[in-house]
Amino acid sequence: MIIDWDLYPQEIVPNLKRHRVMKSIRHQPRIFTDTSDFTSITYGDIIHIDGRYFIIVGHTREGRFGIDSQIKPWVPRVNDLMSGERFIIKLVFHETYELTIGQLKVTCFRSPEKEARVLELVNDNPYFMHGRSVLDAADNLVRILDIVDGRRLDTHIAKLGASHEEYMTEHLKEMLVRFLTSVAGIRLLHDNGLKHGDIRRDHIFVNREDTTFRWIDFDYDFYIPERPYAMDLFGLGNVLLFILGKQNFRVGDVVKHPDMGEKVMKTITTNDLSLISQDRIFNLKKLFPYIPDSLNNILLHFSVGTQVFYNSVAEFQDELQQAVDTLP
Amino acid sequence: MAVREKLLIAVDETETSMHALRYVAQVASGMQEMSICLLHIYPEPPPDYYLKGGTLSAYKEKQDAKAERVFSQAMTILAEAGVSKERLSTDNRFAEGKTISEELLAVRSEGDFGTVVVGKRGVSRTEEFLFGSISNALAQHSVNFTTWIVGSDDY
């Protein structure tokens, strides 16, 4: 393919010519200053915002658990054609959908404005992904995100310890101490009237260099006027469940587990299941009797059988801190 | 200091709310010294409301009209029970940057209401966790005032 290099500013032409994308591209790269129609911006195209030129080298993917991951066309991976730095760019996508939680539905939204406010708030906070927000030529609020060099929390935990008991003994306390920094981060958001919006075990990345836990993806928002932070609290409970169990356990997992089987399964009652979705077991003490009561009791606040809820992340954080302090 | 005879009733268009109102109508009709304020509170619009072209003034107009309907219905119930109009007042509030229960508690405090009345929905624990319970919030904060939480049985 013949490229007309005169279409590009001279300052980016040398790097553009050398860029690996140019070896596989099948069209003349286009320069976009208006990103409104993000579906038309593809591999090899260039986004010109903030006085910089970002060439698209791929797109991020995301899947709900158990569902194949999908390409997110509004979230391209890019290289800065001047500096060579790698970023993820989030373009404006005003998606609205209903999240089904058990028998309940919560209306969820993508909110670029909310994510921009979070990015500004946590600019110097090491427990969050960083980035900046800029307007494109059509006033779309585009976020330019630093890439967190690390891996998902669940992938990280899965590789720790040969058995659950060994993981508990050797690694759990460190995981919980680090998780407490994540919890403090969410408290900071709430104290500033902001939500994370999509707290999941794959939205904490373990930084490769210093193993700090870092929150990613803040663009979801939801509408629950009376309990605006309940979904974030529920998410923290789910992440804690995964950290304590080293995986999530559904009743079927218990039956198949060589150390548990039918005998343990028969002890599980509805009260032991997740308050919201009733699909996973929150009373881990029944699966792992050696789990300290102080930690299991925190989980039970998120179970069907609970009589008491956490009303704030501060309450959750305080109890978790106390429980962690008593661990050997 | 909260005045016991100043009664604040949270009202909306639900049958639960009307049940609470009928209860108050029966109990309070004979208490001539009691004044009653009907309070309607509405939340902020959902985040996508503005994206769909909605304006705050249009939203408030719609909520104001809804409040007027609720007040009218409530006053009829109270009047039929013998509560005179002179003892009644209304207040319609926008819970801006607050939850409904926070706004309710703020109104109570501003007006020195000694008694607050709310209806109680029959909600599951899951709904209570996710969507909250105004009656539970009130019960937690009833330190220097009294809360009547009216269940949804017929009175």
Short mmCIF file of N, CA and C in Angstrom, two decimals, chain A residues 125 127-128 177-191 215 236 313 316-317 320-321:
data_model
loop_
_atom_site.label_atom_id
_atom_site.label_comp_id
_atom_site.label_asym_id
_atom_site.label_seq_id
_atom_site.Cartn_x
_atom_site.Cartn_y
_atom_site.Cartn_z
N ASN A 125 -2.41 9.30 44.29
CA ASN A 125 -2.67 8.16 45.17
C ASN A 125 -2.13 6.88 44.52
N TYR A 127 -2.68 3.88 45.00
CA TYR A 127 -3.57 2.71 44.99
C TYR A 127 -4.65 2.80 43.92
N PHE A 128 -4.43 3.68 42.96
CA PHE A 128 -5.36 3.83 41.84
C PHE A 128 -4.58 3.95 40.53
N VAL A 177 -3.56 -7.03 54.12
CA VAL A 177 -2.95 -5.72 54.40
C VAL A 177 -2.99 -4.86 53.14
N ARG A 178 -2.71 -5.47 52.02
CA ARG A 178 -2.74 -4.71 50.76
C ARG A 178 -4.19 -4.35 50.39
N PHE A 179 -5.09 -5.29 50.64
CA PHE A 179 -6.50 -5.02 50.33
C PHE A 179 -7.02 -3.85 51.17
N LEU A 180 -6.52 -3.74 52.39
CA LEU A 180 -6.95 -2.62 53.24
C LEU A 180 -6.59 -1.27 52.60
N THR A 181 -5.50 -1.23 51.86
CA THR A 181 -5.18 0.03 51.16
C THR A 181 -6.21 0.30 50.06
N SER A 182 -6.69 -0.79 49.45
CA SER A 182 -7.74 -0.63 48.42
C SER A 182 -9.03 -0.15 49.06
N VAL A 183 -9.34 -0.70 50.23
CA VAL A 183 -10.57 -0.31 50.94
C VAL A 183 -10.47 1.18 51.33
N ALA A 184 -9.29 1.56 51.81
CA ALA A 184 -9.10 2.98 52.17
C ALA A 184 -9.29 3.87 50.95
N GLY A 185 -8.88 3.38 49.80
CA GLY A 185 -9.05 4.14 48.55
C GLY A 185 -10.53 4.36 48.24
N ILE A 186 -11.32 3.33 48.42
CA ILE A 186 -12.76 3.45 48.16
C ILE A 186 -13.39 4.40 49.18
N ARG A 187 -12.91 4.32 50.42
CA ARG A 187 -13.43 5.25 51.43
C ARG A 187 -13.13 6.70 51.03
N LEU A 188 -11.95 6.91 50.49
CA LEU A 188 -11.58 8.26 50.02
C LEU A 188 -12.57 8.75 48.96
N LEU A 189 -12.90 7.85 48.02
CA LEU A 189 -13.88 8.24 46.98
C LEU A 189 -15.20 8.63 47.62
N HIS A 190 -15.69 7.76 48.51
CA HIS A 190 -17.00 8.01 49.11
C HIS A 190 -16.99 9.30 49.94
N ASP A 191 -15.89 9.53 50.63
CA ASP A 191 -15.79 10.77 51.42
C ASP A 191 -15.85 12.00 50.53
N TRP A 215 -6.62 0.15 41.95
CA TRP A 215 -7.95 0.11 41.34
C TRP A 215 -7.88 0.60 39.90
N LEU A 236 -16.89 -4.79 47.56
CA LEU A 236 -15.78 -5.04 48.50
C LEU A 236 -15.97 -6.37 49.21
N VAL A 313 -18.34 2.14 54.10
CA VAL A 313 -17.05 1.47 53.94
C VAL A 313 -16.21 1.63 55.21
N PHE A 316 -16.85 -1.25 57.47
CA PHE A 316 -16.22 -2.45 56.91
C PHE A 316 -14.71 -2.39 57.13
N GLN A 317 -14.14 -1.24 56.86
CA GLN A 317 -12.69 -1.05 56.98
C GLN A 317 -12.24 -1.25 58.43
N LEU A 320 -12.36 -4.92 59.40
CA LEU A 320 -11.34 -5.69 58.70
C LEU A 320 -9.96 -5.38 59.28
N GLN A 321 -9.72 -4.12 59.58
CA GLN A 321 -8.43 -3.74 60.17
C GLN A 321 -8.22 -4.47 61.50
#
